[in-house]
Every structure is written in structure tokens, then in C-alpha cells.
Coordinates of C-alpha atoms and ligand atoms in Angstrom, one line a residue:
M26 CA 126.0 23.0 147.2
K27 CA 123.9 20.0 145.8
R28 CA 120.9 18.1 147.0
T29 CA 122.6 14.8 148.6
N30 CA 119.1 13.4 150.3
Y31 CA 115.8 14.2 151.2
C32 CA 114.7 15.1 154.4
G33 CA 112.6 12.5 155.5
V34 CA 115.1 9.7 154.8
L35 CA 118.2 11.2 157.6
N36 CA 118.6 9.3 160.5
A37 CA 121.0 8.1 163.1
A38 CA 122.6 6.0 160.1
H39 CA 123.9 9.3 158.8
L40 CA 125.0 10.8 162.2
G41 CA 128.5 12.8 161.5
T42 CA 128.2 12.9 157.6
K43 CA 127.6 16.6 155.4
Q44 CA 124.2 16.5 154.0
T45 CA 122.4 18.9 151.7
V46 CA 118.6 18.9 151.6
C47 CA 116.4 21.1 149.8
G48 CA 113.0 22.2 150.4
W49 CA 109.9 24.2 152.0
V50 CA 109.6 25.8 155.9
N51 CA 107.9 23.9 158.0
S52 CA 107.3 25.4 160.4
Y53 CA 110.4 27.5 162.4
R54 CA 110.8 28.8 166.5
N55 CA 113.2 30.8 168.4
H56 CA 114.3 28.4 171.2
G57 CA 116.4 30.6 173.9
G58 CA 118.2 32.2 170.8
V59 CA 118.6 29.5 168.6
L60 CA 116.6 28.5 165.5
F61 CA 115.0 25.3 164.9
I62 CA 113.7 25.1 161.8
D63 CA 111.6 22.2 160.1
V64 CA 112.4 21.6 156.5
R65 CA 110.0 19.6 154.3
D66 CA 110.0 17.7 151.1
R67 CA 108.2 14.9 149.7
S68 CA 109.8 12.4 151.8
G69 CA 109.2 14.1 155.1
L70 CA 110.7 16.4 157.6
V71 CA 113.9 17.6 158.8
Q72 CA 115.1 19.9 161.6
I73 CA 117.7 22.4 161.1
V74 CA 119.7 24.1 163.8
V75 CA 121.1 27.7 163.5
G76 CA 122.9 29.2 166.5
P77 CA 123.4 32.8 167.4
E78 CA 126.7 32.8 166.3
S79 CA 126.1 31.6 163.1
P80 CA 126.7 33.9 160.3
F81 CA 123.4 32.6 158.7
F82 CA 121.4 33.5 161.8
E83 CA 119.9 36.7 160.3
L84 CA 118.9 35.0 157.0
A85 CA 117.4 32.0 159.1
S86 CA 115.4 34.6 161.3
S87 CA 113.8 36.1 157.8
L88 CA 112.7 32.6 156.8
R89 CA 109.1 32.2 157.1
N90 CA 106.5 29.3 156.5
E91 CA 106.9 28.0 153.1
Y92 CA 110.2 29.7 152.2
V93 CA 112.4 27.5 150.2
V94 CA 115.7 27.0 151.3
E95 CA 118.7 24.8 150.5
V96 CA 120.5 23.9 153.5
S97 CA 124.0 21.8 154.3
G98 CA 125.5 20.9 157.2
E99 CA 126.5 17.8 159.6
V100 CA 124.0 15.8 160.7
K101 CA 124.1 15.6 164.9
H102 CA 122.4 13.9 167.4
R103 CA 119.9 16.0 168.8
I104 CA 120.2 17.0 172.6
E105 CA 118.7 14.9 175.3
G106 CA 115.0 15.5 175.8
A107 CA 114.7 16.9 172.5
V108 CA 114.6 13.1 170.2
N109 CA 111.5 12.8 169.1
K110 CA 110.2 9.3 168.9
N111 CA 107.3 9.8 166.7
L112 CA 109.3 11.0 163.7
P113 CA 111.5 9.1 161.5
T114 CA 114.1 12.0 161.6
G115 CA 113.1 12.6 165.5
E116 CA 117.4 11.8 166.5
I117 CA 118.9 14.0 164.5
E118 CA 119.2 17.6 163.1
I119 CA 121.2 19.5 160.9
A120 CA 123.6 21.9 162.2
V121 CA 123.2 24.6 159.4
E122 CA 126.9 25.5 157.9
N123 CA 125.2 26.7 154.6
L124 CA 121.8 28.3 153.9
K125 CA 120.5 29.5 150.4
L126 CA 116.8 31.3 150.3
L127 CA 115.8 30.2 147.1
N128 CA 112.4 31.9 147.1
T129 CA 109.8 33.4 149.3
S130 CA 105.9 32.7 149.9
V131 CA 103.0 34.9 150.4
P132 CA 100.8 33.5 153.4
L133 CA 99.1 30.3 152.5
P134 CA 95.6 29.6 152.5
F135 CA 95.6 27.5 154.9
D136 CA 98.3 25.6 157.0
V137 CA 99.8 22.7 154.6
E138 CA 99.4 20.0 157.4
K139 CA 95.8 21.2 158.0
S140 CA 95.1 21.4 154.7
R141 CA 92.7 18.3 154.4
E142 CA 90.3 20.1 156.9
A143 CA 89.8 23.2 154.5
S144 CA 86.6 23.3 152.6
E145 CA 86.4 21.5 149.4
E146 CA 86.1 24.7 147.5
T147 CA 89.4 26.1 149.3
R148 CA 91.3 22.8 148.8
M149 CA 90.4 22.7 145.2
K150 CA 91.1 26.3 144.5
Y151 CA 94.5 25.8 145.7
R152 CA 95.0 22.1 144.9
Y153 CA 99.0 22.5 144.3
L154 CA 99.0 23.6 148.2
D155 CA 97.1 21.1 149.5
L156 CA 99.3 18.4 147.4
R157 CA 102.2 19.5 149.8
N158 CA 100.1 18.2 152.6
P159 CA 101.7 14.3 153.5
V160 CA 98.8 12.7 153.3
M161 CA 98.4 13.4 150.0
V162 CA 102.0 12.6 149.1
R163 CA 101.3 9.3 150.4
N164 CA 98.4 8.8 148.6
L165 CA 99.7 9.8 145.5
T166 CA 103.1 7.7 145.7
L167 CA 100.4 4.5 146.2
R168 CA 98.4 5.4 143.3
H169 CA 102.2 5.5 141.2
K170 CA 103.2 2.3 142.9
I171 CA 99.9 0.7 142.0
A172 CA 100.3 1.8 138.1
Q173 CA 103.7 0.4 138.1
A174 CA 103.2 -3.0 139.7
A175 CA 99.8 -3.2 137.1
R176 CA 102.7 -2.5 134.2
R177 CA 105.3 -4.7 135.7
Y178 CA 102.5 -7.6 136.1
L179 CA 100.5 -7.3 132.9
D180 CA 103.9 -7.1 131.2
S181 CA 105.2 -10.6 132.6
Q182 CA 101.8 -11.6 131.2
G183 CA 102.5 -10.8 127.8
F184 CA 100.2 -8.0 127.6
L185 CA 101.1 -5.1 125.0
E186 CA 100.6 -1.4 126.4
V187 CA 99.0 0.7 123.7
E188 CA 97.5 3.8 123.7
T189 CA 94.0 4.5 121.9
P190 CA 92.5 7.9 120.6
M191 CA 91.0 10.7 122.5
L192 CA 89.4 12.2 120.0
T193 CA 87.1 9.6 118.8
R194 CA 83.5 8.5 118.0
S195 CA 81.2 7.9 120.7
T196 CA 81.4 4.5 122.9
P197 CA 78.6 3.7 125.2
E198 CA 78.5 2.6 128.6
G199 CA 75.8 4.1 129.7
A200 CA 76.6 7.7 130.2
R201 CA 76.6 10.7 127.8
D202 CA 79.1 11.6 125.7
Y203 CA 82.0 14.6 125.9
L204 CA 82.1 15.8 122.4
V205 CA 84.7 18.0 120.8
P206 CA 83.6 20.2 117.9
S207 CA 85.6 20.1 114.6
R208 CA 86.7 23.3 113.4
I209 CA 88.0 21.8 109.8
H210 CA 84.3 19.9 109.6
H211 CA 81.8 22.4 110.8
G212 CA 79.0 20.9 112.4
Q213 CA 80.9 17.9 113.3
F214 CA 82.0 16.3 116.3
Y215 CA 84.6 13.7 118.3
A216 CA 83.3 12.7 121.3
L217 CA 85.7 11.5 124.1
P218 CA 85.7 8.0 124.7
Q219 CA 83.4 6.4 127.8
S220 CA 85.8 3.6 127.5
P221 CA 88.9 2.1 124.8
Q222 CA 86.0 -0.5 124.2
M223 CA 85.7 -0.8 120.5
F224 CA 89.7 -0.1 120.4
K225 CA 90.3 -2.7 122.2
Q226 CA 88.2 -5.0 120.7
T227 CA 89.6 -4.2 117.1
L228 CA 93.0 -4.7 118.8
M229 CA 91.7 -8.4 119.2
A230 CA 90.8 -8.6 115.7
S231 CA 94.4 -7.2 115.1
G232 CA 95.9 -10.2 116.5
I233 CA 97.6 -7.9 119.4
D234 CA 96.3 -11.0 121.8
R235 CA 96.6 -9.2 125.1
Y236 CA 96.4 -5.2 125.4
F237 CA 96.0 -3.1 128.4
Q238 CA 96.2 0.5 128.9
L239 CA 95.8 2.8 132.0
A240 CA 93.0 4.6 130.2
R241 CA 91.3 7.5 130.7
C242 CA 87.4 7.7 130.3
F243 CA 85.1 10.4 129.9
R244 CA 81.5 10.0 131.0
D245 CA 78.9 13.0 131.4
E246 CA 76.6 11.7 134.1
D247 CA 74.4 13.3 136.8
L248 CA 76.2 14.8 139.7
R249 CA 76.9 11.9 142.2
A250 CA 78.5 11.9 145.2
D251 CA 81.8 11.2 144.4
R252 CA 81.6 10.8 140.6
Q253 CA 84.5 12.2 138.6
P254 CA 83.6 13.1 134.9
E255 CA 87.1 11.4 134.5
H256 CA 88.4 8.5 135.6
T257 CA 91.2 6.0 134.9
Q258 CA 90.9 2.5 134.4
I259 CA 93.2 -0.7 134.0
D260 CA 91.8 -1.1 130.9
M261 CA 92.5 -4.9 129.3
E262 CA 91.7 -7.0 126.6
M263 CA 92.8 -10.9 125.8
S264 CA 91.8 -13.1 122.8
F265 CA 91.3 -16.9 122.9
V266 CA 89.6 -16.7 126.8
T267 CA 87.3 -17.9 129.1
I268 CA 85.7 -16.1 131.6
E269 CA 87.8 -18.0 133.7
D270 CA 91.0 -17.2 132.4
I271 CA 90.1 -13.5 132.9
H272 CA 89.0 -14.1 136.7
E273 CA 92.7 -15.7 136.9
I274 CA 94.7 -13.2 135.4
V275 CA 92.9 -10.4 137.4
E276 CA 93.5 -12.1 140.5
G277 CA 97.0 -12.3 140.0
L278 CA 97.1 -8.8 139.0
M279 CA 95.1 -7.8 142.2
T280 CA 97.7 -10.0 144.3
E281 CA 100.4 -8.1 142.9
I282 CA 98.7 -4.4 143.2
F283 CA 97.6 -5.2 146.8
K284 CA 101.4 -6.6 147.8
T285 CA 102.2 -2.4 146.8
A286 CA 100.5 -1.4 150.2
G287 CA 101.5 -4.5 152.4
Q288 CA 98.5 -6.6 151.7
T289 CA 97.9 -10.0 151.0
L290 CA 94.6 -11.8 149.1
Q291 CA 93.2 -14.9 149.2
T292 CA 92.5 -16.2 145.4
P293 CA 90.2 -17.3 143.5
F294 CA 87.9 -14.7 144.7
A295 CA 84.4 -16.0 145.4
K296 CA 82.3 -16.0 142.9
L297 CA 78.4 -15.3 143.2
P298 CA 75.6 -15.1 140.0
Y299 CA 73.8 -12.1 139.7
N300 CA 70.3 -13.8 140.8
D301 CA 71.7 -15.3 144.0
A302 CA 73.0 -11.5 145.2
M303 CA 70.2 -10.0 144.8
N304 CA 68.6 -13.0 146.3
L305 CA 70.9 -13.3 149.5
Y306 CA 72.3 -9.9 149.9
G307 CA 69.6 -7.6 148.1
S308 CA 72.6 -5.6 146.0
D309 CA 75.0 -6.9 143.1
K310 CA 78.0 -5.4 145.0
P311 CA 77.3 -7.0 148.3
D312 CA 79.7 -6.8 150.9
L313 CA 81.0 -10.1 152.0
R314 CA 83.3 -9.0 154.9
Y315 CA 79.6 -9.6 156.9
D316 CA 77.9 -12.5 156.8
L317 CA 74.3 -11.3 157.6
Q318 CA 72.1 -12.2 154.8
I319 CA 68.2 -11.4 153.8
K320 CA 65.9 -14.3 153.9
K321 CA 63.1 -15.0 151.4
V322 CA 60.1 -15.6 153.8
S323 CA 57.0 -15.8 151.3
D324 CA 56.5 -19.3 152.3
I325 CA 55.7 -18.4 156.1
F326 CA 53.1 -16.1 155.0
A327 CA 51.0 -18.3 152.5
H328 CA 48.2 -18.0 154.4
T329 CA 48.8 -15.0 156.3
G330 CA 45.5 -12.7 157.5
F331 CA 48.1 -9.7 157.0
K332 CA 46.4 -7.7 153.9
V333 CA 49.7 -6.2 152.7
F334 CA 51.8 -9.3 153.1
A335 CA 48.9 -11.4 151.2
D336 CA 48.0 -8.9 148.5
V337 CA 52.0 -8.8 147.6
L338 CA 52.1 -12.8 147.3
A339 CA 48.7 -12.5 145.3
A340 CA 50.7 -10.3 142.7
Q341 CA 53.7 -12.7 142.6
G342 CA 55.8 -10.6 144.7
A343 CA 57.7 -11.4 147.6
I344 CA 58.4 -10.9 151.0
Y345 CA 61.8 -10.5 152.6
A346 CA 63.1 -10.6 156.1
V347 CA 66.8 -9.2 157.9
R348 CA 67.9 -9.8 161.4
G349 CA 69.3 -6.6 163.4
E350 CA 71.4 -8.1 165.8
K351 CA 70.7 -6.3 169.6
G352 CA 68.2 -4.1 167.3
A353 CA 65.6 -4.3 170.6
A354 CA 67.4 -1.4 172.1
L355 CA 66.2 0.7 168.7
S356 CA 63.8 3.7 169.3
R357 CA 61.0 4.9 167.5
G358 CA 62.9 7.6 165.9
Q359 CA 65.8 5.2 165.0
I360 CA 63.5 2.3 163.4
D361 CA 61.6 5.4 161.8
K362 CA 65.0 6.2 160.1
L363 CA 65.5 2.5 158.7
T364 CA 61.7 2.7 157.4
D365 CA 62.5 5.7 155.3
L366 CA 65.9 4.0 154.5
A367 CA 63.6 1.4 152.8
K368 CA 61.0 3.8 151.5
K369 CA 64.0 5.6 149.7
N370 CA 64.7 2.5 148.2
G371 CA 61.2 2.0 146.6
A372 CA 59.7 0.1 149.8
K373 CA 56.2 1.2 150.5
G374 CA 56.8 0.7 154.4
L375 CA 58.4 -1.7 156.5
V376 CA 57.2 -4.2 159.1
W377 CA 59.3 -4.8 162.9
L378 CA 59.1 -7.3 165.4
K379 CA 61.3 -6.8 168.3
V380 CA 62.3 -10.1 170.2
K381 CA 62.4 -8.9 173.7
D382 CA 62.0 -10.5 177.0
G383 CA 60.8 -13.4 175.1
K384 CA 57.7 -11.5 174.0
W385 CA 57.4 -10.1 170.5
E386 CA 57.1 -5.9 170.4
S387 CA 55.7 -5.0 167.3
P388 CA 52.4 -2.7 166.3
T389 CA 51.5 -5.6 163.4
A390 CA 52.4 -8.1 165.7
K391 CA 48.3 -8.6 166.2
F392 CA 48.3 -9.5 162.6
F393 CA 50.6 -12.5 162.7
T394 CA 50.0 -16.0 164.2
E395 CA 52.6 -17.2 166.7
E396 CA 53.6 -20.0 164.5
E397 CA 54.2 -17.5 161.7
M398 CA 56.4 -15.2 164.1
K399 CA 58.3 -18.2 165.4
A400 CA 59.1 -19.1 161.9
L401 CA 60.2 -16.0 161.1
Q402 CA 62.6 -15.5 163.9
T403 CA 63.8 -19.5 162.8
A404 CA 64.7 -18.0 158.9
V405 CA 66.6 -15.1 160.4
A406 CA 68.4 -16.6 163.4
A407 CA 66.9 -14.0 165.4
Q408 CA 67.9 -13.9 169.4
E409 CA 66.7 -12.3 172.0
G410 CA 67.3 -8.7 172.3
D411 CA 67.2 -8.4 168.1
I412 CA 64.8 -6.7 166.0
I413 CA 63.4 -8.2 162.3
L414 CA 63.2 -6.4 159.6
V415 CA 60.2 -7.3 157.1
G416 CA 59.8 -6.0 153.7
S417 CA 57.4 -7.3 150.8
D418 CA 56.8 -5.9 147.4
A419 CA 54.6 -7.3 144.6
C420 CA 58.0 -6.5 142.3
V421 CA 60.4 -9.1 143.7
R422 CA 63.6 -7.4 142.6
T423 CA 62.4 -3.9 144.4
C424 CA 61.8 -5.7 147.4
Q425 CA 65.3 -7.3 147.3
S426 CA 66.6 -3.8 146.6
F427 CA 65.6 -2.0 149.7
M428 CA 66.3 -5.0 151.8
G429 CA 69.6 -4.9 150.5
A430 CA 69.9 -1.2 151.3
L431 CA 68.8 -2.0 155.0
R432 CA 71.2 -4.9 155.1
K433 CA 74.2 -2.2 153.8
E434 CA 73.2 0.0 157.0
L435 CA 72.9 -2.8 159.5
V436 CA 76.3 -4.2 158.7
K437 CA 77.6 -0.9 159.9
N438 CA 77.1 -2.3 163.6
L439 CA 78.9 -5.7 163.0
T440 CA 82.4 -6.8 163.0
P441 CA 84.1 -7.2 159.6
Q442 CA 85.0 -11.2 159.1
C443 CA 88.2 -10.0 157.0
E444 CA 89.8 -7.2 156.0
W445 CA 89.1 -7.6 152.0
A446 CA 86.0 -9.6 150.8
F447 CA 85.8 -9.7 146.6
V448 CA 83.5 -11.4 144.9
W449 CA 83.0 -11.8 141.2
I450 CA 79.4 -11.4 140.5
T451 CA 78.5 -13.3 137.2
D452 CA 75.6 -14.0 134.6
F453 CA 74.2 -10.6 135.0
P454 CA 70.8 -10.8 132.3
L455 CA 72.5 -9.7 128.9
L456 CA 69.3 -7.1 128.4
E457 CA 67.0 -5.0 130.2
Y458 CA 63.8 -3.5 129.0
I459 CA 63.1 -0.1 128.8
P460 CA 59.0 0.2 129.0
E461 CA 59.0 4.1 127.9
E462 CA 61.1 3.3 124.7
D463 CA 59.6 -0.1 124.1
R464 CA 62.9 -1.7 123.1
W465 CA 66.0 -3.1 125.2
D466 CA 68.9 -1.9 126.2
A467 CA 72.0 -3.4 127.4
A468 CA 72.1 -4.6 131.1
H469 CA 75.8 -2.8 130.9
N470 CA 77.4 -2.6 127.3
P471 CA 76.3 -3.6 124.0
F472 CA 79.5 -5.7 123.3
T473 CA 78.9 -8.4 125.9
A474 CA 78.4 -12.3 124.2
P475 CA 75.1 -14.1 125.6
H476 CA 75.6 -17.4 126.9
E477 CA 75.6 -19.9 124.1
E478 CA 72.6 -22.3 125.4
D479 CA 70.5 -19.1 125.7
L480 CA 71.0 -18.1 122.0
D481 CA 67.8 -19.3 120.5
K482 CA 66.1 -17.1 123.0
L483 CA 67.2 -13.9 122.2
E484 CA 64.6 -13.1 119.8
S485 CA 61.6 -14.9 121.8
D486 CA 62.5 -14.0 125.5
P487 CA 65.3 -11.4 126.0
G488 CA 64.9 -10.6 129.3
S489 CA 66.1 -14.2 130.6
V490 CA 69.2 -14.3 128.5
R491 CA 72.2 -14.7 130.6
S492 CA 75.2 -12.8 129.5
Y493 CA 79.3 -13.1 130.2
Q494 CA 79.0 -10.1 131.9
F495 CA 81.0 -9.7 135.5
D496 CA 81.7 -7.1 138.0
M497 CA 84.4 -7.2 140.2
V498 CA 83.5 -6.5 143.9
L499 CA 85.7 -5.6 146.5
N500 CA 83.9 -4.8 150.4
G501 CA 80.9 -3.6 148.7
N502 CA 82.5 -1.4 145.7
E503 CA 82.1 -1.8 142.3
L504 CA 86.0 -2.2 141.2
A505 CA 85.5 -3.3 137.8
S506 CA 83.4 -4.8 135.0
G507 CA 84.0 -6.7 132.2
S508 CA 82.7 -9.4 129.5
V509 CA 83.2 -12.4 127.1
R510 CA 82.2 -10.4 123.9
N511 CA 80.6 -11.1 120.7
A512 CA 83.3 -11.8 118.5
R513 CA 80.6 -13.2 115.8
R514 CA 79.1 -10.1 113.5
D515 CA 75.6 -11.8 113.0
I516 CA 75.1 -12.2 117.0
Q517 CA 76.2 -8.4 117.7
E518 CA 73.7 -7.3 114.7
R519 CA 71.2 -9.2 116.5
I520 CA 71.7 -7.8 119.8
L521 CA 71.9 -4.3 118.2
A522 CA 68.4 -4.9 116.6
L523 CA 66.8 -5.7 119.6
M524 CA 68.4 -2.4 121.4
K525 CA 66.3 -0.6 118.2
H526 CA 69.6 0.4 116.4
P527 CA 68.5 -0.4 112.7
K528 CA 71.3 -1.7 110.6
E529 CA 72.1 1.6 109.0
E530 CA 72.3 3.6 112.5
A531 CA 74.5 0.3 113.9
A532 CA 76.7 0.5 110.9
R533 CA 77.3 4.1 111.2
R534 CA 78.0 3.8 115.0
F535 CA 79.6 0.6 115.4
G536 CA 80.8 0.2 112.0
M537 CA 84.4 -0.1 112.8
L538 CA 84.0 -3.1 115.2
L539 CA 81.2 -4.8 113.2
N540 CA 83.7 -4.8 110.0
A541 CA 86.9 -6.0 112.4
L542 CA 84.6 -8.7 113.5
Q543 CA 84.1 -10.3 110.1
Y544 CA 87.6 -10.8 109.5
G545 CA 88.3 -13.4 111.5
A546 CA 88.1 -11.8 115.0
P547 CA 89.3 -14.3 117.7
P548 CA 87.2 -15.1 120.8
H549 CA 87.9 -12.4 123.3
G550 CA 86.8 -10.7 126.4
G551 CA 88.4 -8.2 129.0
I552 CA 87.9 -5.7 131.8
G553 CA 88.3 -2.2 133.1
I554 CA 89.3 -2.1 136.7
G555 CA 89.0 1.4 138.4
L556 CA 92.1 2.7 138.9
D557 CA 90.6 5.8 141.6
R558 CA 88.9 3.3 143.6
V559 CA 91.5 0.4 144.2
T560 CA 93.7 3.3 144.9
A561 CA 91.0 4.9 147.5
L562 CA 90.5 1.4 149.2
L563 CA 94.0 1.1 149.5
S564 CA 94.6 4.4 150.8
G565 CA 91.8 4.3 153.4
E566 CA 90.6 7.0 151.8
E567 CA 86.5 7.6 151.6
S568 CA 86.6 9.9 148.4
I569 CA 88.7 9.2 144.6
R570 CA 89.1 12.8 145.0
E571 CA 92.2 12.2 147.7
V572 CA 94.0 10.1 145.0
I573 CA 93.4 12.1 142.1
A574 CA 95.7 14.7 141.5
F575 CA 93.8 17.3 140.0
P576 CA 90.1 16.4 140.5
K577 CA 86.9 18.2 139.6
T578 CA 84.5 18.9 142.7
T579 CA 81.2 16.8 143.2
Q580 CA 79.9 20.2 140.5
A581 CA 82.1 18.8 138.1
V582 CA 83.9 21.9 138.3
C583 CA 87.8 22.3 137.9
L584 CA 88.2 25.5 140.5
L585 CA 91.9 25.5 139.8
T586 CA 91.6 26.5 136.1
D587 CA 88.4 28.0 136.6
S588 CA 86.7 25.3 133.6
P589 CA 84.2 24.9 132.2
N590 CA 84.2 28.2 131.5
V591 CA 82.9 30.9 128.4
V592 CA 85.5 30.9 125.4
D593 CA 86.3 33.5 122.9
A594 CA 83.6 34.6 120.4
Q595 CA 86.2 34.1 117.6
Q596 CA 87.0 30.7 118.8
L597 CA 82.7 29.9 118.3
K598 CA 82.9 31.6 115.1
D599 CA 85.5 29.4 114.1
L600 CA 84.1 25.9 115.1
G601 CA 80.9 27.4 113.5
I602 CA 78.5 27.5 117.1
E603 CA 76.3 29.5 118.2
I604 CA 75.3 29.4 122.1
S605 CA 71.6 29.8 122.5
K606 CA 70.4 32.0 124.7
E607 CA 68.2 29.5 127.0
Ligands
LIG707 N1 84.4 -1.4 128.8 C1 83.8 -1.9 130.1 C2 83.7 -0.6 131.4 O1 84.0 0.3 130.9 C3 84.9 -2.6 130.7 C4 85.1 -3.8 130.1 O2 84.2 -4.3 129.8 O3 86.4 -4.1 129.8 O4 83.0 -0.6 132.1

């Protein structure tokens, strides 16, 4: 016997043929002395039938869930009434002529089909069984297809797949490094790459022109829902390109990737400068499936008698409002929840007005004039039955951010205008000021180039310098970051100096890149696209854990291998490492 087909592909077209399938017993039942067994493999299920007269009846009777079998027989039509229209193989069954038991199984900690209902801990501990679940097989298959589509497309565009080292020196992307101690060089460490950034830029200096890699990136960050210590990026870099060229290539790539899941994309994607994104949506990753905007309404309250607003405006702050459709029906408790959400995002409080029965309903209405409230209603286009939420803060960005958080909550009640809303967020500031350390830091990574027109402000007004950094956002998720880079060593050194990297330290940490730049590095730029997130969105999964074969838990632990864990005393000794007692 040799496998002729996968279980899940057999159908009426195979009637009358002899087939051999291999797989796991998914379920078994004895129906009036006849055994019906569902055999499962990666592709799906097929029913096999063993009658009481069969020489394999006894063996078949001994089968239990997840036993491994090899089965041969003729594909027959199921009897009337036994046809299962919901199953691709539901019209047929295999009448067993040969049956081999290849392996037994102890009882599983969960039903394979219900594995996704088990606790995270159980699923991760028995991930190899959880992966037998058809949904997990589907997710891994989609991930594979996306990776293949990316490779095919990038190859067709002249990209070379180049591997860069895992054992390397720190490449900053805003997280901590995972360190690997060297046994041969006591007291010295490699860092696992936060991204292949420096290597891919160096490859441009080498003249590779177009590079890509499905690159594993390691970032030791504080625990957050749906973060993984290691993630995969479709990492790309190209020479002699503008931002527009990078966007065009990536739009082509995303179109091909989405095709694998039967999805059609509209290109080019929308573009939104960072300042506009914050002003209109209160977020640098707005979900543009909804057109709801936050509105700056400071002007309306220029002469307000409401002290909170007046103080904010006197401090050069801002007042923003947003419409909550049908929100007049919200209870006090529900409004309190929105207020709490705003507070969690930096607000000190929240003003609200209901437009109800042609009147205003609000604890603060008495502080506002009729004209102010009318103007407010017009500004956010609120209708009878709506609520208007108004936030203010002395810091404009803070106000935008918590109004953005409210917007994100409010759109949950709206109908999306489209399925996939891609947007490029551009013109991020190059640097942000860290007051505690009295220095500037890269808003994303230190390799991004400033706008040429802003170059002369680099030292005099660093905060106003715009960069060629961009993000690709889909349905409110940041899917990718990229930029045009500093191809000139002198500009790169000026930026590192603002970040308070003295020359020697910069040379130590970024020496490879700085050196490579001075030997005629071409202008270049690139992007890193989160493969896990793209796959999760395309498979309709909330968490990237559902599309990674062996993820860590939210506590950054691999329960399958029980890592991280202690190591032998001898291993530590070899490395020259002592573990402190604290
Ligand atoms: N290295 C960047 C990141 O990991 C991506 C890029 O700019 O190419 O976010």
C-alpha cells in the first residue's frame, strides 16, 4: 500500500477507484454493527466503512481517537440519507479492503476539533496537538502561501534573497536586545538582531541594489497583549529609489499577497501626513474603513466662560470634539466608561452633550452659550439622537491622542465602508525630545533621512525636522515601517550626535554602517512588513499567535520547551557567568 491521495480531496470524481489514505482517527461510531470511522490528515476528513464480515472488523473496532492508520479500499457513494453536504468528501466513503494500524495514541488533553477552546496554557503546552486542528492547518497554509507569493513577486522585481546573521551586534529599533554570551570571548556578547537594518543598508553599499529576506527580528520589550519576543518581517531594501518608488513596489507586493487569500486591493493606497493623521483621527494608525473624524473646535470656544476650556486655550492647548452616532441613548455608566477610556489615554476629564428631543442634555450645558453648542453640533455634524464628546488639553498631542482613542471606540458601532483600508502615514518627525535625558532620540530608528529642506534646522530646531519615515497601516494596524535612509556619513553622524552618541561610541556601535556609507553608498531606502500581522488579518485572527507555529505565551514563555530556563552550572562556568542572588 502506498498513499494515493490526501483524505480531504476525495469526492464523487473518484467513485469506483481504489485509494489509499493515511491519517489520524478523528472519530468512530458503530452503527448497527457497521463501523464508520473518520480519518483526518492535513487536507481534511474522509469516512471509511468496515462491515461486520470484514477481516479487519476486529482491528477497526480497537481503533481510538488519534490512532494512526493506513487504509485502502474502493471509493463508493454513501447511502441515501448519509450524504453530508457540509463536507467536501461528504458524498463518498471508502469501503475498507485493507487496514493497517501504524501507531496508537494515549488520550489527548483536548478534542482536536475543540482545541482552540482550551486554555492558552494547555494549547501552548500541547501545541503539536493544537496544530492538528483544521483551523490551525488553514492558518499555517495561508502563511506559507503568503511567503511564497512574496518570494515570487520580489524575485520578479529583481530582488535578491540574502540571509543576514543572527549572532550580531545591537541594531536599535527601540527595544532592548536579546544577548548571547560568547564562550570563546569571555565577558563579550552577541545581540540577536532587532532587525537586519544595518546589514541590509550595507548590502546597498555593496551594490546588491534590491534585497529581501523573510527575517526573524528579536525585541525584548515589556509584555503586552499580542507581542512576541521574535517576529518575522518581509524585510526589503532598494537603491536609487524615492519614497514613491518604495510605496509602488510594496503596493504591488501587497496586491499579490492578498490575491492568495482571494482578496482584491485598490492601489495606490491613500497617503496621510502624520500631522494630518493626528489632527483628523487622533492616531498615527487610523482605521480608515470608517470616515468618522475628530474635529478641532478651539475657535468655537475662543471666548468661552467655561474655565476648563479657557485655561487650556490660554496655555496654547486645543479642544477637539467627536460625534457619537445615536449616543444620546448611552447610559450614565456607558458615558463613564468612555470618560475612563479618555483618562487612560491622558485626559483629565471629558465633556459630553446629548442632542435629545431638540434640546441639549449635559451636566456642563449651563457653561456654554446656545451659539457655542450650535457651532459645535455643526462642526461634528451631530444629529438628533447623537452625543458629542469634547476633550481639551494644554498639550495638543495629548488631546488628539485621547480623542483618537475615543474615535477608535466609537467606530465599533459603525458599518465599515470597505473591507481593507490601507494608508501610508508619511512625514513623521525625525526626532523626539527625551526631557529626562536632555537629548533627542530617533522617532523610529536612527537611520532615517531628514527632508533636505529641513537639513539646516537639524541642530537649531531638531523637533521640527521632517523625516522620510513612513508607516503602512491597514484597518488601524501598523503593518510596516520604512524610510529613505541617510546615505551620507556626515548627515548620519549629525543625527547620532543629537542623540548624544559621541563620535567614538557611534563608531563602536554603528561603525560598520558608517564606514560603508563613506565608500560611495547609493541613495537607498526600504521597509519591514510584519508577516505575522498580515497573515493574522488575512485569516481573520485577532492574535498573531494563531498564525505562528510555535509562539510564546503573553508572558514570553515557550511552554512547549519550558523556556527560558536555568542552565547547567558547567555551561555558566564555561561562559564565565555568575547569576546574582537578587
Ligand atoms: N528596520 C525597520 C523596522 O524593523 C524597517 C525598515 O525601516 O526597513 O521597523
